[in-house]
Backbone as JSON, one array per atom type, in Angstrom:
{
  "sequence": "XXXXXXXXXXXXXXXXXXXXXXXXXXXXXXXXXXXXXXXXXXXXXXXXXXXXXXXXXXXXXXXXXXXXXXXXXXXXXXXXXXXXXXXXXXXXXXXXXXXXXXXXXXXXXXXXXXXXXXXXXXXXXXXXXXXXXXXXXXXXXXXXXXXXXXXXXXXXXXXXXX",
  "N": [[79.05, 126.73, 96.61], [80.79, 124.82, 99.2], [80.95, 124.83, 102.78], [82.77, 124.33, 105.79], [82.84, 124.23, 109.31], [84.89, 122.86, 111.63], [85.43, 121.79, 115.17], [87.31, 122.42, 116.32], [87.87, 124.81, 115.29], [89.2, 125.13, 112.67], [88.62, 126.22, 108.83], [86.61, 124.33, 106.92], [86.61, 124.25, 103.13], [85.27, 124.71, 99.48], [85.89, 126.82, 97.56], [86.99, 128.12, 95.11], [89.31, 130.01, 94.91], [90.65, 130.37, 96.95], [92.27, 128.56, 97.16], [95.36, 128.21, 97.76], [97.6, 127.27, 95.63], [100.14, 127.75, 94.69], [101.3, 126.93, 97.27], [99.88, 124.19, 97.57], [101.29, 122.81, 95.11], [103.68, 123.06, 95.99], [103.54, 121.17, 98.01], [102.91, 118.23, 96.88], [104.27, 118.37, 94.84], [106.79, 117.61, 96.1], [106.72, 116.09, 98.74], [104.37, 114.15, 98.07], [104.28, 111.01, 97.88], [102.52, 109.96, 95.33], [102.4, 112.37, 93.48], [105.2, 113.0, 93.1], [107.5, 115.54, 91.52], [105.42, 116.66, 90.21], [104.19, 119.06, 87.78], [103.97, 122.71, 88.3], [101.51, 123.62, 86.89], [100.02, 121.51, 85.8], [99.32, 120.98, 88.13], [97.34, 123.14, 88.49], [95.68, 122.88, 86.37], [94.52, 120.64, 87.1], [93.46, 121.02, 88.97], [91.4, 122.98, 88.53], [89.79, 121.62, 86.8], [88.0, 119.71, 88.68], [86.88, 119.67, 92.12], [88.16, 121.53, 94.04], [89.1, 120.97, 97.86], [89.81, 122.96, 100.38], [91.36, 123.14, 103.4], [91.4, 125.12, 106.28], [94.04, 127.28, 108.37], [92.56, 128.05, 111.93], [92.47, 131.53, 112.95], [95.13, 132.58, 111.43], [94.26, 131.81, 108.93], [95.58, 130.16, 107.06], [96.49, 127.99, 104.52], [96.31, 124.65, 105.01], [95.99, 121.84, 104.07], [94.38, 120.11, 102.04], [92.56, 118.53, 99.25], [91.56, 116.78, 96.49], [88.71, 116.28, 94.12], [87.4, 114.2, 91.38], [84.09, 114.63, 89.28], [81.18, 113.6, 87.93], [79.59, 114.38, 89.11], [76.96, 113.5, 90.05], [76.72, 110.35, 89.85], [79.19, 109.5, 90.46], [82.66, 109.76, 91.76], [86.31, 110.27, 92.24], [88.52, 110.64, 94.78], [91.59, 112.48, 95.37], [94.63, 113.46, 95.39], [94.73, 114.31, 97.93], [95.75, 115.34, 101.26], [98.03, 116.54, 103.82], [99.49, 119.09, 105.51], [102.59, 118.81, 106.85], [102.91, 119.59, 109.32], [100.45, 119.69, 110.44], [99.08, 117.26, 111.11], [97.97, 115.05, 112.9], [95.59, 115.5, 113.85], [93.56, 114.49, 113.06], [92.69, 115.75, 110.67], [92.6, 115.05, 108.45], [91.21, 112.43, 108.25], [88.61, 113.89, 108.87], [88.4, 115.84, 106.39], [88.34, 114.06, 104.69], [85.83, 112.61, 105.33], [84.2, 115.05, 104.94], [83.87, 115.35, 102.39], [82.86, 113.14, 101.47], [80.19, 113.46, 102.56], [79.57, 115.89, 100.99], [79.61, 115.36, 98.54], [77.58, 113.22, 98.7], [75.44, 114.89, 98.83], [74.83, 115.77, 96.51], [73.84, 112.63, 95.58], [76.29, 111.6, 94.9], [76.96, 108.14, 94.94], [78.78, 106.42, 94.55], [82.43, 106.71, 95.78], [85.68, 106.69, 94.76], [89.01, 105.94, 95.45], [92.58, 106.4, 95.99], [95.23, 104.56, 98.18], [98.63, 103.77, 98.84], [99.33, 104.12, 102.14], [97.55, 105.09, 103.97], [95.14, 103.65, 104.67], [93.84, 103.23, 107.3], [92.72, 105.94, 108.04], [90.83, 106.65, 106.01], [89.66, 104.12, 106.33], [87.98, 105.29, 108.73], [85.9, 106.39, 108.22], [83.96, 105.09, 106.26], [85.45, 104.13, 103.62], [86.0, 101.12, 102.24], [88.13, 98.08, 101.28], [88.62, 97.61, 97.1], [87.25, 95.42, 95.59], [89.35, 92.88, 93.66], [88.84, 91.79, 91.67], [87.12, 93.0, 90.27], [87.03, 95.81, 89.87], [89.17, 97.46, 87.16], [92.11, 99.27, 85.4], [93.39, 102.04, 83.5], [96.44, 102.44, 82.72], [98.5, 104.13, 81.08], [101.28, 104.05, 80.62], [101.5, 101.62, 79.44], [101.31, 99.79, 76.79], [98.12, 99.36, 74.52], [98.53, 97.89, 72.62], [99.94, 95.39, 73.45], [100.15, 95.48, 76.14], [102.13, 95.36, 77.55], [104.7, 97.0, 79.34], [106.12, 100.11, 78.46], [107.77, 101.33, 78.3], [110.02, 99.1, 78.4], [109.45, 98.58, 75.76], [110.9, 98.65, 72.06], [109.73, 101.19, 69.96], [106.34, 101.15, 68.53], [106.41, 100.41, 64.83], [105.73, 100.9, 61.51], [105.58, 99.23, 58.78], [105.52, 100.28, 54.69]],
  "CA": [[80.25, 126.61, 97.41], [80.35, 124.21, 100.57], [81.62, 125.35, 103.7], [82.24, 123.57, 107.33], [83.72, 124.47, 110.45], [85.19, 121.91, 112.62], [85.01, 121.68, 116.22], [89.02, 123.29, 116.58], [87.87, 125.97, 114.49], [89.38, 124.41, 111.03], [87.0, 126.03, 108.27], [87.16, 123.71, 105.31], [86.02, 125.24, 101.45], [85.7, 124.44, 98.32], [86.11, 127.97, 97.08], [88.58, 127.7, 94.37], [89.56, 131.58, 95.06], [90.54, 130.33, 98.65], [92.84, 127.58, 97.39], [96.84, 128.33, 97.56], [97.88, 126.45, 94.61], [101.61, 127.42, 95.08], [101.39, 126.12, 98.07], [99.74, 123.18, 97.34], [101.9, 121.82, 94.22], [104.79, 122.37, 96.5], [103.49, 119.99, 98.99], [102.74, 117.8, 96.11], [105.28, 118.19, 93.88], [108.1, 117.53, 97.13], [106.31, 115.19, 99.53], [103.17, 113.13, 98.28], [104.38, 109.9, 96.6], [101.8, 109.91, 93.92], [102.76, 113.33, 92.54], [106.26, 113.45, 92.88], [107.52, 116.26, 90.53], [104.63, 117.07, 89.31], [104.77, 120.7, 87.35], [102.86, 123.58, 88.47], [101.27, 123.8, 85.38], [99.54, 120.36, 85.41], [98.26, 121.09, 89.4], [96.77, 124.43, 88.25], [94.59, 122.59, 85.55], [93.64, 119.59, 87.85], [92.17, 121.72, 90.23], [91.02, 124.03, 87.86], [88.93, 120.71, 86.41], [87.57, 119.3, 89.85], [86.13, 120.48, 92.51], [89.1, 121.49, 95.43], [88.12, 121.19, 98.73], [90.98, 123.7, 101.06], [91.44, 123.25, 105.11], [92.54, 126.84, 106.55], [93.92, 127.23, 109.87], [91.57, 129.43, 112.51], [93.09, 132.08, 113.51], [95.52, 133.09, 110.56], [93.63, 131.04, 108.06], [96.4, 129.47, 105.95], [95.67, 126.18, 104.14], [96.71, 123.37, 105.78], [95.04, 120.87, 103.77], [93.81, 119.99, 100.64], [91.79, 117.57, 98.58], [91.0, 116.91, 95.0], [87.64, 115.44, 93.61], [86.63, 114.85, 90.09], [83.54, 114.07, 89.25], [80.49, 113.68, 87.28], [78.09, 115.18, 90.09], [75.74, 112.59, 89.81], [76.97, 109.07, 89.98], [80.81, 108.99, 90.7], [83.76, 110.82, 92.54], [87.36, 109.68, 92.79], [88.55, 111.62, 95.78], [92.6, 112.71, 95.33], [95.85, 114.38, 96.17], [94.58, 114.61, 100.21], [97.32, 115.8, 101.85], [97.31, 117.6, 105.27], [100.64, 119.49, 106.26], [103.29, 117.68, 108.18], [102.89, 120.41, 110.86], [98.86, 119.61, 111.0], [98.78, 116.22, 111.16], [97.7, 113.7, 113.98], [94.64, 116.34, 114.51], [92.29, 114.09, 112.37], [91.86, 116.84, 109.45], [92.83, 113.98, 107.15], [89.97, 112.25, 108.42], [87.61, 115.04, 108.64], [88.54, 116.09, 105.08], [87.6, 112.79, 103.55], [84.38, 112.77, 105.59], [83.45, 116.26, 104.25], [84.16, 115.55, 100.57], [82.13, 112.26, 101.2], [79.15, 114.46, 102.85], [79.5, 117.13, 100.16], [78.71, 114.67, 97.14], [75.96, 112.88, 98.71], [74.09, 116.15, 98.75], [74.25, 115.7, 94.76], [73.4, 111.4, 95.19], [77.0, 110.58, 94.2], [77.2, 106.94, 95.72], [80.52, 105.69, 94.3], [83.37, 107.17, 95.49], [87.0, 105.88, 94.72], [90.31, 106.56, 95.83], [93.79, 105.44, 95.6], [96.02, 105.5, 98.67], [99.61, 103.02, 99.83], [99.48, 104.36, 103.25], [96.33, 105.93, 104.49], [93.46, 102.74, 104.85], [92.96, 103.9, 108.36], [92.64, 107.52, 107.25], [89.54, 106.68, 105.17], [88.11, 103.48, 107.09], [87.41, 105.73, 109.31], [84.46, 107.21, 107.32], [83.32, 104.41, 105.77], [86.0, 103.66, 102.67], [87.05, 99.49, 102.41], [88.89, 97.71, 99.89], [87.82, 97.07, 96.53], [86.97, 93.91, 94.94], [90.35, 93.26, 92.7], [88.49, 90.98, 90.55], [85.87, 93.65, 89.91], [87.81, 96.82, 89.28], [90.34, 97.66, 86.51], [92.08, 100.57, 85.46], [94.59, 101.83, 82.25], [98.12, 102.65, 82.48], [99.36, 105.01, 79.61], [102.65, 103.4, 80.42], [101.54, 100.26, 78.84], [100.85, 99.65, 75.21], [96.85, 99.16, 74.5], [99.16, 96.76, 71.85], [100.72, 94.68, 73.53], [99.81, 95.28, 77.34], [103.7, 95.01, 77.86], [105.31, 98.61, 79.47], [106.28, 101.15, 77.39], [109.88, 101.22, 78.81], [110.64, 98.12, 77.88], [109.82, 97.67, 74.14], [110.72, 100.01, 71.53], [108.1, 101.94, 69.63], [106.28, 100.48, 67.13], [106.82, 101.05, 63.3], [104.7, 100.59, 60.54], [106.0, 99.72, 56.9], [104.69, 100.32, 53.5]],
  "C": [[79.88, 125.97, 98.74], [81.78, 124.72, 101.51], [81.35, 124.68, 105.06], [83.55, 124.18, 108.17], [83.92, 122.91, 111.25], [86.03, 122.4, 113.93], [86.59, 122.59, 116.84], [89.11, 124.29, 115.96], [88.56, 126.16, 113.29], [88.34, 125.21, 110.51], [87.94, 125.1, 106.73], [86.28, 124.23, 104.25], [86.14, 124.69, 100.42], [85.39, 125.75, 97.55], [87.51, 128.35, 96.31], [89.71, 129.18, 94.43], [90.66, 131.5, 96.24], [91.93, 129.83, 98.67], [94.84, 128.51, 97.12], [97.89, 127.02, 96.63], [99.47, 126.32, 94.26], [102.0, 126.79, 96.29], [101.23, 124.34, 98.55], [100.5, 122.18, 95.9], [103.04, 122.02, 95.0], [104.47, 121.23, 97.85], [103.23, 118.35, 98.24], [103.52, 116.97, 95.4], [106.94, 117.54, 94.79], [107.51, 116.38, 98.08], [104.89, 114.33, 99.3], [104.18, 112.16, 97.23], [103.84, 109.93, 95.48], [102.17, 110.9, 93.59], [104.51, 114.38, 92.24], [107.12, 114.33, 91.45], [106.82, 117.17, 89.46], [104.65, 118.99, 88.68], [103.44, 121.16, 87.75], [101.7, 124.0, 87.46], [99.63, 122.99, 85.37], [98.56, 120.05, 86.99], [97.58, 122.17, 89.26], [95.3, 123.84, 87.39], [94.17, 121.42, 86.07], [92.68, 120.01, 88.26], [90.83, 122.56, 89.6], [89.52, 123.23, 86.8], [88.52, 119.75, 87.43], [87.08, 120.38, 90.88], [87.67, 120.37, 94.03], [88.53, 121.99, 96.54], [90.12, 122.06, 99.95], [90.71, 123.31, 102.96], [92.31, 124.34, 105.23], [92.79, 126.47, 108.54], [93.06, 128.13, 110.9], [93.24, 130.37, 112.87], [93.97, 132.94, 112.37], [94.78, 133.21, 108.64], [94.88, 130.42, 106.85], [96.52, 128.15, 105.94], [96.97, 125.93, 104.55], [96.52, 122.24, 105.47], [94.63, 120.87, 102.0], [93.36, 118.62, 100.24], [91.46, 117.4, 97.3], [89.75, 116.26, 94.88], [87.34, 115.78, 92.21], [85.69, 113.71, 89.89], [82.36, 114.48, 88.49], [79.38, 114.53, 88.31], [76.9, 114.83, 90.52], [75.64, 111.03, 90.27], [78.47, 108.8, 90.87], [81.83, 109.63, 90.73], [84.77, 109.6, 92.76], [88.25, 110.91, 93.62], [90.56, 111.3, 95.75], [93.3, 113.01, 95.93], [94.81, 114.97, 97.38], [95.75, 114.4, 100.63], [96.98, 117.08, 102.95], [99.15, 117.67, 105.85], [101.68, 119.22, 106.85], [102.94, 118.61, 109.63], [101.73, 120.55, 111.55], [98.69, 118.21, 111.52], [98.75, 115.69, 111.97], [96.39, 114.59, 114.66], [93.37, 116.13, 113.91], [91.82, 115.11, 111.23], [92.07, 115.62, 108.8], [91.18, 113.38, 106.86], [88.73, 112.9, 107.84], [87.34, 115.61, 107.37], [87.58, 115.41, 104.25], [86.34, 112.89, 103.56], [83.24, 114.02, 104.92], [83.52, 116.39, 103.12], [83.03, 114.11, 100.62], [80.86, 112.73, 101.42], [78.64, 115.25, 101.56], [78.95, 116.32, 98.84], [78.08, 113.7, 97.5], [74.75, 113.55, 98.72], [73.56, 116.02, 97.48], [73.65, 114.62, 94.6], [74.48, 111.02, 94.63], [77.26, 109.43, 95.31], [78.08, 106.04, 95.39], [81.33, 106.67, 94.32], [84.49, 106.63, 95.17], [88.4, 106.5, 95.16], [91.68, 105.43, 96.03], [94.9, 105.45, 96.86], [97.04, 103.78, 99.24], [99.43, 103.27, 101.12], [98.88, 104.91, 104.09], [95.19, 104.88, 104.71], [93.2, 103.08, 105.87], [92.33, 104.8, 108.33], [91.0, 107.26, 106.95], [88.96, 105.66, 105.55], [87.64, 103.9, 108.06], [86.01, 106.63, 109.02], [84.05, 106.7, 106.32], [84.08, 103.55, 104.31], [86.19, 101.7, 102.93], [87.65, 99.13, 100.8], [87.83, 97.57, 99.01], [87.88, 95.84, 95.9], [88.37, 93.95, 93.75], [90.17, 92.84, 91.52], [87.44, 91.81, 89.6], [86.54, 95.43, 89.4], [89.19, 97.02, 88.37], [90.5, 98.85, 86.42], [93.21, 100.8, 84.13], [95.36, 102.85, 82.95], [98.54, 103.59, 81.59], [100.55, 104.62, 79.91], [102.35, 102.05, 80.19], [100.87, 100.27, 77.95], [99.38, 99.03, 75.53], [97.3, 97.75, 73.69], [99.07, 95.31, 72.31], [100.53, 94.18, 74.94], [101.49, 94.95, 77.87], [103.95, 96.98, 78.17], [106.46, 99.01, 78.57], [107.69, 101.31, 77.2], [110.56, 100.41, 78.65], [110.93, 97.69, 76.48], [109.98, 98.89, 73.52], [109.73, 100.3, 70.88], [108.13, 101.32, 68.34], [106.09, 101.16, 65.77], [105.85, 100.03, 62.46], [105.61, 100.75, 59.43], [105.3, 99.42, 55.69], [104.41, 98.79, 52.76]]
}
């Protein structure tokens, strides 16, 4: 289990015991773009298969924060649902977060991390993230046929006859 204090008396955890998981799919499931709607169900077994990293507040200690990572432990981390409170925010945990999930798996030697974010590149070039090469990274869809490479919503489903 990794554990850090920061300098405002933040402790951040990855103590999955720690994490408020109703709390965190409603910040989730109601305000992150990427997981709009998502069911409690389906954030229970994310976390539950990664490693969650929690921000508590001092003083009461109630998360404020959160992070996902999944990863092999070894080679390669894609660093997730980061999300920091509306009522925390402009106090650099975002930051600080990233930095301590990037810290935390170089202790193991992972040296590729990845992450996905519309509206955060400051957020994370502040601790070293930049774009990636577009010519050099791909990625699959499950809303687009392996078929056809055409979305799923558009064509109907395919049929096979004798």
């Amino acid at each position: 289990m990794f554990t850090l204090t920061h300098p405002d008396g933040y402790l951040l955890s990855t103590d999955p015991d720690r994490l408020d998981l109703d709390r965190v799919h409603h910040w989730l499931s109601t305000d992150a773009y990427w997981a709009l709607g998502r069911d409690r169900d389906t954030v229970a077994r994310a976390f539950a298969g990664s490693i969650g990293f929690g921000v508590y507040r001092p003083g009461d200690g109630r998360q404020v924060a959160v992070a996902r990572v999944v990863t092999d432990r070894a080679t390669f981390a894609w660093l997730c649902d980061v999300y920091v409170d509306r009522a925390e925010r402009g106090r650099g945990l975002g930051t600080w977060l990233a930095g301590a999930a990037r810290d935390h798996l170089a202790e193991w030697g992972v040296r590729r991390i990845v992450l996905a974010t519309a509206d955060a590149h400051g957020v994370y070039a502040k601790v070293g993230f930049t774009p990636v090469e577009p010519d050099r990274w791909m990625a699959y869809d499950q809303r687009v046929t392996r078929l056809t490479g055409n979305d799923q919503s558009a064509i109907s489903p395919l049929t096979v006859e004798a």
